[in-house]
Amino acid sequence: MGTALFLMGNYIAQDASLALPDEPSTGITYWLAALDVFETGENLPSRTNPRSCDAPEDWRMAIVWGRTLLAVADEALTLALQRERSTAPLPPPPAEPKWPSPAASPFAAIAMRRPPASRRITLTTAAPHELLLLAMDQFTRGIFHMPHPTHAADDAPADASARPFSRATELFTIAREVLALAERLPDAAERTRWATWADSVLQQMDMEGDTTRAEWRGPVSRARGRCWLVVGTAGMEDIETKAEESGWDEVLDTEEADEAREGLTRAVEFFERAAQSAKSELGAEEDGEDELQAFLAEALITLANLTKDEDKREELYRRAQLHGGDELEGMDLDDE
């Protein structure tokens, strides 16, 4: 039921018209109900009583539980950003609907059996970083118990109906969704932490041999490049502030600048690897290629702005111009 509620929430979030007249029309209602179901199931006597049967660990539930927490975290982050940018106070999130009897509504049955209210996650009290910590616990649990099938030619991005299980797909989905949330976090340290965590999941795919196959080499390289672009650019605001106070020459010799350059260098390496993979793939999507070139240009420009040697800096700008073309007109080209 928790998985069904998670999927229903995804559909409703994309198109509220899919909800029937008496059903909730916001995805968050379904996701919070899914969390209640997972929490209730985890606290059943069969799970908590040491004398009960030794039920196998449900890795699929753990993965969906983590993805549900990410969905709630994304909703909470969107609300927080809206409040921060709005000049007028925003109305509070709608209160939980009053459900009819459990016999008439599954939401009423879930509410009746949910854990104590003090433990319940709500949109108004949920902090994205805390939800990410909870999601990480579930993902770690799910990945640990997830099967390790031998690699086959069909263990690659494809129609899910023809491929019931792919460990590579599960890992990539987790990393991609965590990264998408990490890129939007306002706190630089949190962005770095969760982009690094997403990269560790992608690195696991590399260690398990997934990137030896062309189907995964490009997508994983692109995603890892995005992770390191987040890491490399996270401290730029502080670096620029210090540069205004003490000058660029001094700031470029700091540990913060070294760490940023390291992250950006790795980002460039992964993006170039992804671009090379795209060249060898027939029918590559043009939109995806343009986005990849934009990521690569951004990494090169930012790295150039942090490079002290003038010749190396100009070479990085030249490479960025080659990849970014006309798109570079609105980007920050440092003229120091």
Short mmCIF file of C-alpha atoms in Angstrom, two decimals:
data_model
loop_
_atom_site.label_atom_id
_atom_site.label_comp_id
_atom_site.label_asym_id
_atom_site.label_seq_id
_atom_site.Cartn_x
_atom_site.Cartn_y
_atom_site.Cartn_z
CA MET A 1 0.00 0.00 0.00
CA GLY A 2 2.84 2.40 0.79
CA THR A 3 4.31 1.92 -2.68
CA ALA A 4 0.90 2.44 -4.29
CA LEU A 5 0.40 5.68 -2.36
CA PHE A 6 3.87 6.89 -3.36
CA LEU A 7 3.15 6.24 -7.03
CA MET A 8 -0.30 7.81 -6.80
CA GLY A 9 1.25 10.88 -5.23
CA ASN A 10 3.68 11.12 -8.14
CA TYR A 11 0.84 10.96 -10.67
CA ILE A 12 -1.33 13.47 -8.81
CA ALA A 13 1.62 15.86 -8.38
CA GLN A 14 2.08 15.87 -12.16
CA ASP A 15 -1.62 16.13 -13.02
CA ALA A 16 -4.11 16.97 -10.26
CA SER A 17 -7.02 16.29 -12.62
CA LEU A 18 -6.33 12.56 -12.24
CA ALA A 19 -7.80 12.67 -8.72
CA LEU A 20 -11.43 11.68 -8.38
CA PRO A 21 -13.85 14.21 -6.80
CA ASP A 22 -13.57 12.72 -3.29
CA GLU A 23 -9.82 12.07 -3.47
CA PRO A 24 -6.95 14.37 -2.40
CA SER A 25 -5.66 16.47 -5.28
CA THR A 26 -2.14 17.15 -3.96
CA GLY A 27 0.75 14.71 -4.07
CA ILE A 28 1.94 15.53 -0.55
CA THR A 29 -1.20 13.97 0.98
CA TYR A 30 -0.40 10.64 -0.64
CA TRP A 31 3.28 10.78 0.27
CA LEU A 32 2.60 11.54 3.93
CA ALA A 33 0.07 8.71 4.01
CA ALA A 34 2.69 6.41 2.46
CA LEU A 35 5.13 7.33 5.24
CA ASP A 36 2.43 6.49 7.80
CA VAL A 37 1.93 3.10 6.16
CA PHE A 38 5.66 2.33 6.14
CA GLU A 39 6.01 3.43 9.76
CA THR A 40 2.99 1.39 10.83
CA GLY A 41 4.24 -1.70 9.01
CA GLU A 42 7.67 -1.35 10.55
CA ASN A 43 6.13 -1.35 14.04
CA LEU A 44 3.86 -4.37 13.61
CA PRO A 45 4.31 -7.09 16.26
CA SER A 46 5.67 -9.43 13.61
CA ARG A 47 8.55 -6.97 13.11
CA THR A 48 9.16 -5.90 16.71
CA ASN A 49 8.60 -9.16 18.60
CA PRO A 50 11.85 -11.14 18.75
CA ARG A 51 9.86 -14.40 19.09
CA SER A 52 7.97 -13.86 15.87
CA CYS A 53 8.92 -15.40 12.56
CA ASP A 54 12.10 -14.15 10.97
CA ALA A 55 10.63 -12.33 7.98
CA PRO A 56 13.07 -11.47 5.16
CA GLU A 57 14.12 -7.85 4.78
CA ASP A 58 12.01 -6.06 2.18
CA TRP A 59 14.60 -4.04 0.27
CA ARG A 60 12.02 -2.71 -2.18
CA MET A 61 10.02 -1.17 0.65
CA ALA A 62 13.15 0.51 2.01
CA ILE A 63 13.96 2.02 -1.40
CA VAL A 64 10.42 3.34 -1.93
CA TRP A 65 10.37 4.61 1.66
CA GLY A 66 13.51 6.60 0.94
CA ARG A 67 12.11 7.94 -2.33
CA THR A 68 8.93 8.99 -0.53
CA LEU A 69 11.01 10.92 1.99
CA LEU A 70 12.75 12.62 -0.92
CA ALA A 71 9.40 13.61 -2.41
CA VAL A 72 8.33 15.17 0.89
CA ALA A 73 11.74 16.87 1.22
CA ASP A 74 11.36 18.33 -2.27
CA GLU A 75 7.91 19.66 -1.41
CA ALA A 76 9.18 21.14 1.87
CA LEU A 77 12.12 22.76 0.07
CA THR A 78 9.85 24.25 -2.59
CA LEU A 79 7.63 25.73 0.12
CA ALA A 80 10.63 27.13 2.02
CA LEU A 81 12.06 28.74 -1.13
CA GLN A 82 8.68 30.25 -1.98
CA ARG A 83 8.45 31.79 1.49
CA GLU A 84 11.98 33.16 1.21
CA ARG A 85 11.37 34.79 -2.17
CA SER A 86 7.86 36.05 -1.52
CA THR A 87 7.40 39.66 -0.46
CA ALA A 88 4.05 38.87 1.15
CA PRO A 89 3.33 36.13 3.71
CA LEU A 90 2.24 32.89 2.08
CA PRO A 91 -0.79 31.01 3.38
CA PRO A 92 0.05 27.96 5.50
CA PRO A 93 -0.20 24.52 3.91
CA PRO A 94 -3.75 23.16 3.93
CA ALA A 95 -4.75 21.22 7.01
CA GLU A 96 -5.15 17.46 6.75
CA PRO A 97 -8.62 16.61 5.47
CA LYS A 98 -11.18 15.06 7.80
CA TRP A 99 -11.61 11.59 6.43
CA PRO A 100 -14.84 9.58 6.64
CA SER A 101 -14.96 6.22 8.40
CA PRO A 102 -12.19 3.65 7.76
CA ALA A 103 -14.72 1.56 5.87
CA ALA A 104 -15.20 4.38 3.35
CA SER A 105 -11.65 5.72 2.97
CA PRO A 106 -8.21 4.08 3.11
CA PHE A 107 -6.83 7.40 4.36
CA ALA A 108 -9.09 7.15 7.41
CA ALA A 109 -7.85 3.63 8.09
CA ILE A 110 -4.25 4.79 7.78
CA ALA A 111 -4.86 7.73 10.13
CA MET A 112 -6.49 5.45 12.69
CA ARG A 113 -3.49 3.10 12.78
CA ARG A 114 -0.67 5.59 12.38
CA PRO A 115 2.12 5.90 14.98
CA PRO A 116 1.91 8.60 17.69
CA ALA A 117 1.48 12.13 16.33
CA SER A 118 4.74 13.28 17.94
CA ARG A 119 6.66 11.02 15.57
CA ARG A 120 4.77 11.95 12.42
CA ILE A 121 6.39 13.90 9.60
CA THR A 122 4.43 16.93 8.44
CA LEU A 123 5.11 19.45 5.70
CA THR A 124 5.26 22.38 8.14
CA THR A 125 7.84 20.75 10.44
CA ALA A 126 9.90 18.83 7.90
CA ALA A 127 13.41 20.14 7.20
CA PRO A 128 14.83 18.93 3.86
CA HIS A 129 18.23 18.07 5.36
CA GLU A 130 16.66 15.99 8.14
CA LEU A 131 14.44 14.19 5.65
CA LEU A 132 17.49 13.45 3.52
CA LEU A 133 19.16 11.88 6.56
CA LEU A 134 16.14 9.63 7.06
CA ALA A 135 16.08 8.80 3.36
CA MET A 136 19.79 7.92 3.43
CA ASP A 137 19.12 5.40 6.22
CA GLN A 138 16.41 3.71 4.16
CA PHE A 139 18.48 3.75 0.97
CA THR A 140 21.47 2.26 2.77
CA ARG A 141 19.25 -0.47 4.17
CA GLY A 142 17.68 -1.17 0.79
CA ILE A 143 20.97 -1.19 -1.12
CA PHE A 144 22.52 -3.56 1.43
CA HIS A 145 19.74 -6.14 1.00
CA MET A 146 19.26 -5.58 -2.73
CA PRO A 147 20.20 -8.62 -4.85
CA HIS A 148 23.48 -8.66 -6.75
CA PRO A 149 22.56 -10.42 -9.99
CA THR A 150 25.19 -11.29 -12.53
CA HIS A 151 25.45 -8.68 -15.24
CA ALA A 152 23.46 -9.34 -18.34
CA ALA A 153 23.03 -7.45 -21.56
CA ASP A 154 19.52 -6.41 -20.58
CA ASP A 155 20.60 -4.92 -17.22
CA ALA A 156 20.52 -1.42 -18.65
CA PRO A 157 18.08 1.46 -19.12
CA ALA A 158 15.10 -0.09 -20.89
CA ASP A 159 11.39 -0.76 -20.61
CA ALA A 160 10.69 -1.72 -17.00
CA SER A 161 7.90 -4.09 -18.06
CA ALA A 162 10.49 -6.21 -19.88
CA ARG A 163 13.02 -6.04 -17.03
CA PRO A 164 11.55 -6.75 -13.58
CA PHE A 165 14.74 -5.92 -11.69
CA SER A 166 17.95 -4.07 -12.46
CA ARG A 167 20.27 -3.19 -9.59
CA ALA A 168 21.97 -0.60 -11.80
CA THR A 169 18.65 1.13 -12.50
CA GLU A 170 17.76 1.18 -8.79
CA LEU A 171 21.11 2.71 -7.82
CA PHE A 172 21.01 5.27 -10.62
CA THR A 173 17.47 6.35 -9.71
CA ILE A 174 18.46 6.87 -6.07
CA ALA A 175 21.53 8.92 -6.99
CA ARG A 176 19.67 10.99 -9.58
CA GLU A 177 16.83 11.91 -7.21
CA VAL A 178 19.15 12.79 -4.32
CA LEU A 179 21.29 14.90 -6.65
CA ALA A 180 18.26 16.75 -8.04
CA LEU A 181 17.34 17.75 -4.49
CA ALA A 182 20.93 18.54 -3.48
CA GLU A 183 21.29 21.01 -6.36
CA ARG A 184 18.41 23.08 -4.96
CA LEU A 185 19.43 23.22 -1.29
CA PRO A 186 20.22 26.79 -0.20
CA ASP A 187 22.97 25.82 2.25
CA ALA A 188 26.35 25.23 0.58
CA ALA A 189 27.51 22.65 3.13
CA GLU A 190 24.31 20.64 2.68
CA ARG A 191 24.61 20.82 -1.10
CA THR A 192 28.14 19.47 -0.85
CA ARG A 193 27.19 16.70 1.54
CA TRP A 194 24.33 15.32 -0.52
CA ALA A 195 26.01 15.74 -3.89
CA THR A 196 28.93 13.78 -2.46
CA TRP A 197 26.56 11.09 -1.18
CA ALA A 198 24.90 10.82 -4.58
CA ASP A 199 28.34 10.48 -6.16
CA SER A 200 29.16 7.63 -3.77
CA VAL A 201 26.13 5.71 -5.05
CA LEU A 202 27.20 6.32 -8.65
CA GLN A 203 30.73 5.28 -7.73
CA GLN A 204 29.28 2.02 -6.43
CA MET A 205 27.85 1.42 -9.90
CA ASP A 206 31.35 1.97 -11.25
CA MET A 207 32.83 -0.49 -8.75
CA GLU A 208 30.21 -3.10 -9.64
CA GLY A 209 31.15 -2.89 -13.30
CA ASP A 210 28.05 -1.14 -14.64
CA THR A 211 30.03 1.58 -16.38
CA THR A 212 31.96 -0.94 -18.44
CA ARG A 213 28.85 -1.12 -20.63
CA ALA A 214 27.98 1.64 -23.05
CA GLU A 215 24.37 1.83 -21.83
CA TRP A 216 25.48 3.18 -18.45
CA ARG A 217 28.83 4.83 -19.17
CA GLY A 218 27.40 8.10 -20.46
CA PRO A 219 24.53 8.58 -17.95
CA VAL A 220 26.74 7.78 -14.95
CA SER A 221 29.57 10.05 -16.14
CA ARG A 222 27.14 12.91 -16.71
CA ALA A 223 25.54 12.46 -13.27
CA ARG A 224 28.91 12.27 -11.53
CA GLY A 225 29.95 15.43 -13.34
CA ARG A 226 26.88 17.19 -11.97
CA CYS A 227 27.74 15.96 -8.47
CA TRP A 228 31.24 17.41 -8.64
CA LEU A 229 29.98 20.62 -10.23
CA VAL A 230 27.82 21.10 -7.13
CA VAL A 231 30.82 20.40 -4.89
CA GLY A 232 33.10 22.70 -6.87
CA THR A 233 30.70 25.65 -6.96
CA ALA A 234 29.32 25.32 -3.42
CA GLY A 235 31.95 27.54 -1.85
CA MET A 236 32.12 30.16 -4.60
CA GLU A 237 30.03 32.70 -2.71
CA ASP A 238 32.38 32.63 0.28
CA ILE A 239 35.43 32.71 -1.98
CA GLU A 240 34.13 35.74 -3.86
CA THR A 241 33.32 37.51 -0.59
CA LYS A 242 36.85 36.93 0.71
CA ALA A 243 38.28 38.06 -2.62
CA GLU A 244 36.48 41.39 -2.30
CA GLU A 245 38.05 41.86 1.13
CA SER A 246 41.61 40.66 0.56
CA GLY A 247 42.06 40.30 -3.20
CA TRP A 248 41.99 37.34 -5.57
CA ASP A 249 45.72 36.58 -5.39
CA GLU A 250 45.49 35.76 -1.71
CA VAL A 251 42.19 33.88 -1.93
CA LEU A 252 43.33 31.64 -4.79
CA ASP A 253 46.03 30.21 -2.50
CA THR A 254 43.55 29.15 0.21
CA GLU A 255 42.39 25.64 1.03
CA GLU A 256 38.83 26.55 0.00
CA ALA A 257 40.02 27.48 -3.49
CA ASP A 258 42.04 24.26 -3.73
CA GLU A 259 38.98 22.18 -2.82
CA ALA A 260 36.84 24.06 -5.33
CA ARG A 261 39.41 23.54 -8.10
CA GLU A 262 39.62 19.84 -7.28
CA GLY A 263 35.85 19.44 -7.50
CA LEU A 264 35.60 21.41 -10.74
CA THR A 265 38.48 19.49 -12.31
CA ARG A 266 36.71 16.23 -11.57
CA ALA A 267 33.47 17.67 -12.95
CA VAL A 268 35.20 18.58 -16.22
CA GLU A 269 36.71 15.08 -16.47
CA PHE A 270 33.33 13.39 -16.03
CA PHE A 271 31.52 15.74 -18.41
CA GLU A 272 34.16 15.19 -21.09
CA ARG A 273 33.86 11.45 -20.55
CA ALA A 274 30.08 11.73 -20.95
CA ALA A 275 30.50 13.82 -24.10
CA GLN A 276 32.81 11.20 -25.56
CA SER A 277 30.25 8.49 -24.81
CA ALA A 278 27.51 10.56 -26.45
CA LYS A 279 29.56 10.83 -29.65
CA SER A 280 29.68 7.06 -29.90
CA GLU A 281 25.92 6.67 -29.37
CA LEU A 282 23.62 6.78 -32.36
CA GLY A 283 20.54 8.96 -32.07
CA ALA A 284 21.64 10.89 -28.99
CA GLU A 285 19.07 13.47 -27.89
CA GLU A 286 20.01 16.99 -28.98
CA ASP A 287 18.51 18.59 -25.86
CA GLY A 288 20.56 16.32 -23.62
CA GLU A 289 23.70 17.12 -25.59
CA ASP A 290 23.09 20.88 -25.27
CA GLU A 291 22.60 20.52 -21.52
CA LEU A 292 25.82 18.53 -21.20
CA GLN A 293 27.76 21.18 -23.11
CA ALA A 294 26.27 23.88 -20.85
CA PHE A 295 27.36 21.96 -17.73
CA LEU A 296 30.85 21.53 -19.16
CA ALA A 297 31.12 25.21 -20.07
CA GLU A 298 30.00 26.25 -16.58
CA ALA A 299 32.59 23.99 -14.95
CA LEU A 300 35.36 25.29 -17.21
CA ILE A 301 34.48 28.96 -16.64
CA THR A 302 34.29 28.57 -12.87
CA LEU A 303 37.56 26.66 -12.85
CA ALA A 304 39.15 29.39 -14.98
CA ASN A 305 38.01 32.05 -12.53
CA LEU A 306 39.84 30.13 -9.79
CA THR A 307 43.03 29.61 -11.79
CA LYS A 308 45.95 31.89 -10.96
CA ASP A 309 48.18 31.10 -13.94
CA GLU A 310 47.15 33.44 -16.75
CA ASP A 311 47.98 31.04 -19.60
CA LYS A 312 46.05 28.18 -18.02
CA ARG A 313 43.15 30.51 -17.28
CA GLU A 314 42.93 31.69 -20.88
CA GLU A 315 43.09 28.11 -22.11
CA LEU A 316 40.15 27.18 -19.88
CA TYR A 317 38.17 30.16 -21.17
CA ARG A 318 38.93 29.08 -24.72
CA ARG A 319 37.70 25.55 -24.02
CA ALA A 320 34.58 26.93 -22.37
CA GLN A 321 33.88 29.09 -25.41
CA LEU A 322 34.29 26.05 -27.63
CA HIS A 323 31.69 24.08 -25.66
CA GLY A 324 29.35 26.89 -24.68
CA GLY A 325 29.28 29.01 -27.81
CA ASP A 326 26.71 31.80 -27.68
CA GLU A 327 25.41 30.57 -24.33
CA LEU A 328 28.45 32.07 -22.60
CA GLU A 329 27.27 35.62 -23.09
CA GLY A 330 25.33 35.62 -19.82
CA MET A 331 27.95 33.80 -17.75
CA ASP A 332 30.64 35.25 -15.51
CA LEU A 333 33.92 35.58 -17.38
CA ASP A 334 36.45 36.98 -14.92
CA ASP A 335 38.67 39.64 -16.44
CA GLU A 336 41.22 39.72 -13.63
#
